[in-house]
Coordinates of C-alpha atoms and ligand atoms in Angstrom, one line a residue:
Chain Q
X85 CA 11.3 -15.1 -8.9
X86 CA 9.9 -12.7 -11.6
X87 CA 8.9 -9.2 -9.4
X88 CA 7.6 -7.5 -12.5
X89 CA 4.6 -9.8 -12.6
X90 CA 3.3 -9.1 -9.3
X91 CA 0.7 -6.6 -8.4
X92 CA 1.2 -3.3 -6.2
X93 CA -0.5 -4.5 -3.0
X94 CA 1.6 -7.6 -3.4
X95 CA 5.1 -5.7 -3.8
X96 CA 4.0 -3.7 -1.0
X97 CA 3.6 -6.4 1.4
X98 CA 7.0 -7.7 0.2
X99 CA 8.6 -4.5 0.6
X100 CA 6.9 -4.9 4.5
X101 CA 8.9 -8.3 5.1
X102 CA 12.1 -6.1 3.9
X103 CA 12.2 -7.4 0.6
X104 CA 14.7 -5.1 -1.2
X105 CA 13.8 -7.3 -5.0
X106 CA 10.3 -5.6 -4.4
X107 CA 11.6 -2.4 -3.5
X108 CA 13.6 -2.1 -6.5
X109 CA 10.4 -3.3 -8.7
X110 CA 8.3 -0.8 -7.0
X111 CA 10.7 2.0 -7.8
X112 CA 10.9 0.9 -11.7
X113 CA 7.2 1.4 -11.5
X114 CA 6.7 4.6 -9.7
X115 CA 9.8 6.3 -10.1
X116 CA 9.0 8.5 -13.1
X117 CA 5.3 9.4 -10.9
X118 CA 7.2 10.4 -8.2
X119 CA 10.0 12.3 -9.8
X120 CA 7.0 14.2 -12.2
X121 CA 5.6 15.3 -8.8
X122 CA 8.5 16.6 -6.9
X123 CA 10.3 18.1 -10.0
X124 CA 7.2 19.9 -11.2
X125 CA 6.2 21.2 -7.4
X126 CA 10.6 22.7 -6.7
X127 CA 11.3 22.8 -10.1
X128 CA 14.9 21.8 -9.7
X129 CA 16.5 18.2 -10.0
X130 CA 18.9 17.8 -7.2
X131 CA 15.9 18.9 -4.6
X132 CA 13.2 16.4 -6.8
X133 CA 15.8 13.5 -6.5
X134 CA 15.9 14.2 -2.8
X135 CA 12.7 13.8 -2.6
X136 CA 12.3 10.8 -4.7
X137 CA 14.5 9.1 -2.2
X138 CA 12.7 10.0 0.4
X139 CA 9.8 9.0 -0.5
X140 CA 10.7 5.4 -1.9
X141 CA 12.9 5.2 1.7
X142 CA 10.0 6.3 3.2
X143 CA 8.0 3.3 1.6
X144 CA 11.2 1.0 2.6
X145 CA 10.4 1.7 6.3
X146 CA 6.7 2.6 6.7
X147 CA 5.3 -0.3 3.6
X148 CA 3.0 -1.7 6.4
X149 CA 1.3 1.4 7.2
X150 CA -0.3 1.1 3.8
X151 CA -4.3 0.9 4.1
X152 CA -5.2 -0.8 0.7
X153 CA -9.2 0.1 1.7
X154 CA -7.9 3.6 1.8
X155 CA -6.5 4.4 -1.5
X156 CA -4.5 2.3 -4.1
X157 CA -0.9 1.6 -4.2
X158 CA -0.5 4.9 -7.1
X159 CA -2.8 7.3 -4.8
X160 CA -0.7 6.5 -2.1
X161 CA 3.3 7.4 -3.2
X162 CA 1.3 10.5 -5.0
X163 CA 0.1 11.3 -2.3
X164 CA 3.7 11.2 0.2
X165 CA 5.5 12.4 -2.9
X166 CA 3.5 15.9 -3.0
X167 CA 3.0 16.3 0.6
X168 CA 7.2 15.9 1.0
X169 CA 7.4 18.3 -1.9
X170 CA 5.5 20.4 -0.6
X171 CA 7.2 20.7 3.3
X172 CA 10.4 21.4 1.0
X173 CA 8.8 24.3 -0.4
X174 CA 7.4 25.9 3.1
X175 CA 10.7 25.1 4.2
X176 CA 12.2 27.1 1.4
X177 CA 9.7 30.0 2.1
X178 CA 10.8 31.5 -1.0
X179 CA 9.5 30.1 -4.1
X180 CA 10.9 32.4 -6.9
X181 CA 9.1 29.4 -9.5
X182 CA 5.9 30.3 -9.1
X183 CA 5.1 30.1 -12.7
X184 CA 6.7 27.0 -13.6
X185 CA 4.1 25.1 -12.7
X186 CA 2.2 22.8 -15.5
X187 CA -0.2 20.4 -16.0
X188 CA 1.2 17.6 -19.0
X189 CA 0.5 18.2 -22.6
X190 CA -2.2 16.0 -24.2
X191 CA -0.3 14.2 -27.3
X192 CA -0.5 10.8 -28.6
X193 CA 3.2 10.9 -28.2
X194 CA 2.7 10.9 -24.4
X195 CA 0.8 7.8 -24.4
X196 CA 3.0 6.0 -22.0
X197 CA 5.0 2.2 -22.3
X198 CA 2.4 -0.3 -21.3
X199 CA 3.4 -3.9 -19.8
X200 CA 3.0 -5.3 -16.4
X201 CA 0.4 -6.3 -15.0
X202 CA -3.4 -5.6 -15.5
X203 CA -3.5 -2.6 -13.0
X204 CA -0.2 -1.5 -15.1
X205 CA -2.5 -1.1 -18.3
X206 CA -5.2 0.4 -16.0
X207 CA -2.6 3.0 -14.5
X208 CA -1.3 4.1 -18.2
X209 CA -5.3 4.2 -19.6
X210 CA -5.7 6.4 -16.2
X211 CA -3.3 8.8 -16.8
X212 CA -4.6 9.2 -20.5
X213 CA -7.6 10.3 -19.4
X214 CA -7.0 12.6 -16.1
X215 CA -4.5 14.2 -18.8
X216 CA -7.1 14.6 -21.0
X217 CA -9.7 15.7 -18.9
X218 CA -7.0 18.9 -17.3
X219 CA -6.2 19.8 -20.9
X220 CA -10.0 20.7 -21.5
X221 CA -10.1 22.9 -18.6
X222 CA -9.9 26.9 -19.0
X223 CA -5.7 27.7 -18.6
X224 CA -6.8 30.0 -15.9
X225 CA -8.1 27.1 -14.0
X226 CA -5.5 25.2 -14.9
X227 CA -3.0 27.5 -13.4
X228 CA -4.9 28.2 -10.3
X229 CA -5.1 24.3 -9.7
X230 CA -1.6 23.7 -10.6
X231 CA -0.2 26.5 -7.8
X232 CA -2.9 24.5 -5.4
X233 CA -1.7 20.9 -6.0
X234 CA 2.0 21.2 -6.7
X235 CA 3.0 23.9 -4.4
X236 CA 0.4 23.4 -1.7
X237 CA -0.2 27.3 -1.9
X238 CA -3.9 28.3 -0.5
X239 CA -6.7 30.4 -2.1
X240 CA -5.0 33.5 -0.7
X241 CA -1.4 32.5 -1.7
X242 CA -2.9 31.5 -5.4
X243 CA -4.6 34.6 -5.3
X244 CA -1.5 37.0 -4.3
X245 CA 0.9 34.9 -7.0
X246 CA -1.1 35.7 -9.5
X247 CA -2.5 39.1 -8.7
X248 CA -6.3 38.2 -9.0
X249 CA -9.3 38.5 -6.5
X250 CA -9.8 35.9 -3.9
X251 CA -13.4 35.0 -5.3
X252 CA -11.8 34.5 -8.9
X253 CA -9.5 32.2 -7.6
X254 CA -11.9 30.5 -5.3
X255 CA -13.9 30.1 -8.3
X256 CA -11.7 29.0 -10.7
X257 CA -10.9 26.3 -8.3
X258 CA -14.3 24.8 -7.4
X259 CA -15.5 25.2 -11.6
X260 CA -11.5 23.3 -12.1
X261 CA -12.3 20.4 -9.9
X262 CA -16.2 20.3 -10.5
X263 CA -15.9 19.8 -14.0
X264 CA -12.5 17.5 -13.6
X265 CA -14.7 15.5 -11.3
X266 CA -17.6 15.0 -14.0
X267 CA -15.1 14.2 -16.9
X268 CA -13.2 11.8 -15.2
X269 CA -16.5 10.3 -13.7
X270 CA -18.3 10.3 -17.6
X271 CA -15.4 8.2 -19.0
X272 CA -16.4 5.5 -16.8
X273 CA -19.0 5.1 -19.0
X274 CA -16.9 6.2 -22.5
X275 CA -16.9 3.8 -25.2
X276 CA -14.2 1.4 -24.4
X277 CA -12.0 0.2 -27.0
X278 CA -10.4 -0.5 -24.2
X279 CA -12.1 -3.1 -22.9
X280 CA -14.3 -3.6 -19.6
X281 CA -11.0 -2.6 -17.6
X282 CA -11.7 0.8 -18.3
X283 CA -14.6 1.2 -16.4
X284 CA -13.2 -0.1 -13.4
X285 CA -10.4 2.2 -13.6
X286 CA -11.8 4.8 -11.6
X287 CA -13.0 3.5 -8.6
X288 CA -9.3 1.9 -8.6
X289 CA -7.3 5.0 -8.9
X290 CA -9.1 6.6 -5.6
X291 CA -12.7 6.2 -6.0
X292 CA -13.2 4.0 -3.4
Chain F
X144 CA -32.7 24.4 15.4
X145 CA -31.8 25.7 12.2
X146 CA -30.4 23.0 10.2
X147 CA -26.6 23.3 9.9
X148 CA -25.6 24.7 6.3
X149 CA -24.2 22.0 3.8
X150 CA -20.6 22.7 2.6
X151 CA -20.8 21.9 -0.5
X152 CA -18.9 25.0 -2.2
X153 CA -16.0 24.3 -0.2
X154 CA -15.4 20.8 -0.6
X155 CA -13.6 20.7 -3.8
X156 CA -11.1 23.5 -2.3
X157 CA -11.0 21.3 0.9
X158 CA -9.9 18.0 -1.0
X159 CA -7.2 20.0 -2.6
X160 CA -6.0 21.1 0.5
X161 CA -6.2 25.2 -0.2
X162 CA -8.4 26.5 2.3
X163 CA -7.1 29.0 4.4
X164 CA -6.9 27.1 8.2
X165 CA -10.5 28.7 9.6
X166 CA -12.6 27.5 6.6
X167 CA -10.8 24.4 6.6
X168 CA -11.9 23.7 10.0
X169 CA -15.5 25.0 9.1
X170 CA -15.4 21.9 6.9
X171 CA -13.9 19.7 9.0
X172 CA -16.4 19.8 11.7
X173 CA -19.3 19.6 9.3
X174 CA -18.2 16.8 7.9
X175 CA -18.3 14.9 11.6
X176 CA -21.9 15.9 11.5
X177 CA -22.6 14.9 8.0
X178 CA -22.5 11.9 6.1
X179 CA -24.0 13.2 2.6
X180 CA -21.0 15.9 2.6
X181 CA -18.5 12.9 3.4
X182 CA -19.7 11.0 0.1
X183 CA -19.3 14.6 -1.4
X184 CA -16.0 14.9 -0.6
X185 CA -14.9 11.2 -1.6
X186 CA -15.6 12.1 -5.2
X187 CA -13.4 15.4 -5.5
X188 CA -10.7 13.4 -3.3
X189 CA -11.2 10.7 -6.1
X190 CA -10.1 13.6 -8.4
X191 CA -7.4 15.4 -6.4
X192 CA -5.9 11.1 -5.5
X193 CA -5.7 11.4 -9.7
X194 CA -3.9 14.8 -10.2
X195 CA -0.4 13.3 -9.9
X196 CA -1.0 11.6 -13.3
X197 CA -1.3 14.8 -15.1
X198 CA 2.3 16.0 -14.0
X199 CA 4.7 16.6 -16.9
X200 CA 6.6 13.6 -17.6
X201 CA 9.8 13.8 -15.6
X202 CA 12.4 10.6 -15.3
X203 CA 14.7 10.2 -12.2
X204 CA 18.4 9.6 -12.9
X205 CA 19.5 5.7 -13.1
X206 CA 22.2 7.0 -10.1
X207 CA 19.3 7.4 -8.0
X208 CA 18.2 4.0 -7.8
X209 CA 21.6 2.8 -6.5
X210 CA 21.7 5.2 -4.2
X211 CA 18.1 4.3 -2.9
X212 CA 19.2 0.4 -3.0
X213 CA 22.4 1.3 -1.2
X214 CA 20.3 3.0 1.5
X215 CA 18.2 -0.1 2.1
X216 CA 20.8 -2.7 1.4
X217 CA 22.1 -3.5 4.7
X218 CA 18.7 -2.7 6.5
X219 CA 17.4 -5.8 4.4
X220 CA 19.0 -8.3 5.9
X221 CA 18.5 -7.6 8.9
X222 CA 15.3 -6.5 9.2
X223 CA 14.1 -10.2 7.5
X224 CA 16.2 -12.0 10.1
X225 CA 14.3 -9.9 12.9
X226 CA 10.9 -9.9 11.0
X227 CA 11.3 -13.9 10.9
X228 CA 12.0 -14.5 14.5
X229 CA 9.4 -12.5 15.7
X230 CA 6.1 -14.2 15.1
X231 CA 6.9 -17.1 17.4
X232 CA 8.3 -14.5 19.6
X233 CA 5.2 -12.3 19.7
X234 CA 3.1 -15.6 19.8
X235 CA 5.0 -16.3 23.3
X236 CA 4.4 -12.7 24.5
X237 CA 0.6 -12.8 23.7
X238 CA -0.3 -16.5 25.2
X239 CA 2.2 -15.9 28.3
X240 CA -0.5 -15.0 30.9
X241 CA -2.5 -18.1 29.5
X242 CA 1.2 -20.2 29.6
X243 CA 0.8 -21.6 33.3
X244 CA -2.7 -23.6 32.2
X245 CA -2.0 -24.1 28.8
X246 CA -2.6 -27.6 27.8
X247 CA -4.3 -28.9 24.0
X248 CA -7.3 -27.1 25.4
X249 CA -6.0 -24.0 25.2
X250 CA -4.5 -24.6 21.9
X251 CA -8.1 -25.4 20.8
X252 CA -8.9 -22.0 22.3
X253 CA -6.8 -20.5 20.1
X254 CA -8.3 -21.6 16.8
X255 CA -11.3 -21.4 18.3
X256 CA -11.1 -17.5 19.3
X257 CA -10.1 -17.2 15.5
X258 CA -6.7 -17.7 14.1
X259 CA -7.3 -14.5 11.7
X260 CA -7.1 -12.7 14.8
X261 CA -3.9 -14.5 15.9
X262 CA -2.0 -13.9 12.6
X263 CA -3.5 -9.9 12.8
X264 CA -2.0 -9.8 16.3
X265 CA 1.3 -11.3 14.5
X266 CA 1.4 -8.6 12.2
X267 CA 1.1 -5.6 14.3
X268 CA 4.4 -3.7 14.1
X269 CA 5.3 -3.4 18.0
X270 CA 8.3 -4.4 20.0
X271 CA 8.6 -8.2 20.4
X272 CA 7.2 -9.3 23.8
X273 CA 9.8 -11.4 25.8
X274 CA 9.4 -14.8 25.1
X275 CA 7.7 -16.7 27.8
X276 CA 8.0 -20.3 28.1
X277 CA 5.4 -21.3 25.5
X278 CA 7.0 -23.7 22.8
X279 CA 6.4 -22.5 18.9
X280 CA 8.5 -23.6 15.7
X281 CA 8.7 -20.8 13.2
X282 CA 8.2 -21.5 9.5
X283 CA 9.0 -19.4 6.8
X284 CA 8.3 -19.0 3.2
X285 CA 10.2 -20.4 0.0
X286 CA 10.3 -18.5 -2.8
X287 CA 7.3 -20.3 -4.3
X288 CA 5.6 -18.2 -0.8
X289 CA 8.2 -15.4 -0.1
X290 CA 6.0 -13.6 1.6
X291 CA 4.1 -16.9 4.4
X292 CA 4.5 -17.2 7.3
X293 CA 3.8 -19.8 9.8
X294 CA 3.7 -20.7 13.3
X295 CA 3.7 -24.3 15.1
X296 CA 2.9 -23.9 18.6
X297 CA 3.6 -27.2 20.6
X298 CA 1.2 -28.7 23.0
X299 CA 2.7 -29.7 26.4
X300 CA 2.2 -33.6 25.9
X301 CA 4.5 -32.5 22.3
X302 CA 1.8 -35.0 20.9
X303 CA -0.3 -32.5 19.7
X304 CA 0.1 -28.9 17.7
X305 CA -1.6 -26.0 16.0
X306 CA -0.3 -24.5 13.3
X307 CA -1.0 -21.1 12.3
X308 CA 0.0 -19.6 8.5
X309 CA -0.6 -16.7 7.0
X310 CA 0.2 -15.3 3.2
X311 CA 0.0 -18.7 1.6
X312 CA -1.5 -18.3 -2.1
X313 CA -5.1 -19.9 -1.9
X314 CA -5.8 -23.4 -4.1
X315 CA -8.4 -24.5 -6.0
X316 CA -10.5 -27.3 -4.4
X317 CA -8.5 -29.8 -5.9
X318 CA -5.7 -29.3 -3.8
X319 CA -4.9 -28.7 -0.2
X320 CA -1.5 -28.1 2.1
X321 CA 0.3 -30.2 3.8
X322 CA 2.2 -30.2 6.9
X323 CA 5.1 -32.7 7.1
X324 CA 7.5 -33.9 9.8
X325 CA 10.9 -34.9 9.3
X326 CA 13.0 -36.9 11.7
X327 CA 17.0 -37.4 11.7
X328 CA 16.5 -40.0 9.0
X329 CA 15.1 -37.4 6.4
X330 CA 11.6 -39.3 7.4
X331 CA 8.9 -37.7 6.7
X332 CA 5.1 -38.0 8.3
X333 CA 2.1 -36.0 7.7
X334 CA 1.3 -33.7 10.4
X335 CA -1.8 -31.9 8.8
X336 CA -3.8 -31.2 5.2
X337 CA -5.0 -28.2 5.4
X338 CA -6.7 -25.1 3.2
X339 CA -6.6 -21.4 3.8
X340 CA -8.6 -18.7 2.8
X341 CA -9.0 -16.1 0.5
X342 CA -6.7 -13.8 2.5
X343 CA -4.2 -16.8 2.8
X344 CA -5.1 -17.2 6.3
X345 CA -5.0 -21.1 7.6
X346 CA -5.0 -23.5 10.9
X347 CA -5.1 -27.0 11.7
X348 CA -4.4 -29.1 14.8
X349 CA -1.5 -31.2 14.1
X350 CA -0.8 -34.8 15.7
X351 CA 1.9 -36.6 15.8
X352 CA 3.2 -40.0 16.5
X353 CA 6.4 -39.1 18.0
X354 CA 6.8 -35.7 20.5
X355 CA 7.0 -32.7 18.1
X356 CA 10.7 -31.5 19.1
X357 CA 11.8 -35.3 18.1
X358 CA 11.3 -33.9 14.5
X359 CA 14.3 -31.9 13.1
X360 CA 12.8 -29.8 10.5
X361 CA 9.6 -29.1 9.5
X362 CA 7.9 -28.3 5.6
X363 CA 4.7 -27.3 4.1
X364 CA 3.9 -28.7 0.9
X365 CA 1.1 -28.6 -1.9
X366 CA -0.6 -31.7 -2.4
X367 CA -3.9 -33.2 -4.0
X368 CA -6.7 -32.5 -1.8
X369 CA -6.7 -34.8 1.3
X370 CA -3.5 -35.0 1.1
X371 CA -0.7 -37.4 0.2
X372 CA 1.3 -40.4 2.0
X373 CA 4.8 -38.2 1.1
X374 CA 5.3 -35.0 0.2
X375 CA 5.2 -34.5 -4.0
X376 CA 4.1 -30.9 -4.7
X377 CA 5.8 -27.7 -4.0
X378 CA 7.3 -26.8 -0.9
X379 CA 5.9 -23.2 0.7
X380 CA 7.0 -23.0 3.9
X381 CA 10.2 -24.7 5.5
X382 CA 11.4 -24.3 9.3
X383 CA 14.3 -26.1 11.5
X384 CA 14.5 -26.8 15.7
Ligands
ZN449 ZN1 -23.4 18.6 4.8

């Protein structure tokens, strides 16, 4: 049986009836997602493959508390992959990398392998554009939403790392996620070369 | 009354997750109270669900991977034996304070009271009751269905069945499932056609001309609507006494 042609939401239900082919499938798909997330929030390998583990074990032994109404299948190891990363680094207390935190660099270079199925295309086309709509922001908004997302740090925490006011950073934040908001929401109606599966992109990645 | 204050300003930080614990539950309390904030907030969680993407490329190790299959490897085989025993199991536990009366009319019950409901019931992750004395055959997928299931619980008389799937792929009108019952001999009689829906979900009653447990082995098949005198399509579900 081919795994590779199978949608998330069917892997996942696999991967709930223990199916270690789907697993493995699911990993090929996410891994680098995952890994990006933990590596960029502890900025060292060993920890991010820990938490790569986790999270895919985590998967393994919790696929059937997956809500498809709530988020899709990407949203969802995102979301366990930061949120682990993120214990680590309160764990740690510490966090002498404050700065090493980044958003992607926008190149046509970056434009990532696309096969799979449909929602594959959609996911790659997805990233293109969330990429492209953090690269337009202001780097100080950048940064301030970086320190919020990857290392879970509050407005006070963002505003003591990087030795601004508390309203600057508040600002920075709402004016970084305002304006991501409207980008991402605009392309839904961008010219698509990309045919009509652009447009549904959006709601699939979370909007729902 | 003063009309309670929109939070507006605060939900992006609130999606993100950086708002220091008091403002945070400001927000959280509002938002009970207020559906046009809710929709608010869906939008920037929309956003903050698509962050991940814009991480800097980063690729795990190939080491990783075996050490994540290694993890799971023995857990797998288990866990599929135990998932596969359980439906019938958890069928038993949920009909047992209905077992003392339960005749075809209380099979009849069950599809009426909604088989979706049944197979949802199947699914929930919780212990395995212990298995009364009700009489089910469990069927599980082929790798044309790996991930059906189905359940065949047995009337009293053993003349008379309903049988429960879940997960089969749904068919065109043109075709339908098929139920088949196979004796010693390699024998094999129709026991149903039926369709499921959209979800995969599916029942019929099944009859029989011989008792049900005089059948060794059971099989689902896919067949031209109505169904077919002997099985010719593919097989998606397979169980054994
Ligand atoms: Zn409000």
């Amino acid at each position: 049986m081919n795994y590779t042609t199978l949608d998330d939401e069917t892997l996942l239900r696999l991967v709930a009836h223990a199916n270690a082919d789907a697993l493995s499938t699911l990993y090929d798909r996410y891994c680098r997602l995952v890994f990006s997330v933990a590596l960029n929030a502890v900025s060292d390998h060993p920890t991010a493959e820990e938490i790569t583990l986790d999270v895919f074990t985590r998967v393994w032994e919790r696929a059937s508390t997956y809500r498809a109404d709530r988020a899709t299948v990407t949203t969802w190891l995102a979301s366990i992959a930061r949120h682990r990363a993120i214990d680590v680094l309160r764990r740690r207390q510490a966090r002498p990398e404050q700065f090493s935190v980044e958003w992607a660099e926008t190149s046509a270079s970056n434009m990532p392998h696309i096969d799979g199925p449909e929602e594959q295309v959609a996911l790659a086309m997805q990233q293109q554009r969330v990429r492209a709509a953090m690269a337009a922001l202001p780097e100080d908004q950048k940064r301030a939403l970086a320190l919020a997302y990857f290392q879970g740090l509050s407005h006070n925490e963002i505003a003591a790392t990087l030795r601004e006011p508390l309203g600057t950073v508040k600002t920075r934040i709402r004016l970084g996620m305002q304006k991501l908001r409207q980008m991402l929401q605009d392309e839904r109606f961008a010219p698509a070369d990309q045919s009509s599966r652009g447009s549904a992109t959006y709601n699939d990645l979370g909007g729902r | 009354m003063a009309v309670e204050r929109h939070v507006t300003d605060l939900l992006p930080a609130y999606a993100l997750g950086c708002l220091d614990a008091e403002e945070a539950a400001l927000v959280a309390s509002h938002l009970e109270t207020c559906a046009h904030c809710r929709a608010d907030l869906a939008g920037y969680e929309a956003v903050t669900g698509n962050l991940a993407l814009a991480a800097p490329d980063a690729a795990p190790p190939a080491a990783l991977k075996r050490r994540l299959m290694a993890r799971v490897a023995p857990a797998a085989a288990s866990r599929r034996a135990s998932e596969r025993a359980a439906p019938a199991q958890r069928l038993a536990g949920w009909l047992r304070p209905a077992w003392p009366v339960l005749g075809l009319a209380a099979l009849l019950l069950i599809v009426a009271l909604g088989v979706s409901n049944l197979l949802l019931w199947q699914r929930l992750n919780e212990a395995p009751p212990p298995v009364g004395t009700l009489r089910t055959i469990g069927l599980v997928g082929t790798d044309a269905a790996p991930v059906a299931l189905g359940t065949l619980v047995v009337s009293m008389d053993e003349r008379h069945g309903v049988l429960a799937v879940d997960g089969l792929p749904p068919l065109d009108a043109t075709q339908q499932y098929q139920l088949w019952l196979i004796d010693q001999e390699g024998q094999r009689t129709s026991g149903a056609v039926f369709s499921v829906d959209e979800a995969g979900y599916g029942a019929a009653i099944v009859e029989a001309p011989q008792p049900i447990f005089d059948y060794s082995t059971f099989g689902v098949t896919i067949e031209p609507a109505g169904g077919s005198p002997g099985p010719t399509g593919t097989k998606v579900l397979g169980g054994e006494l």
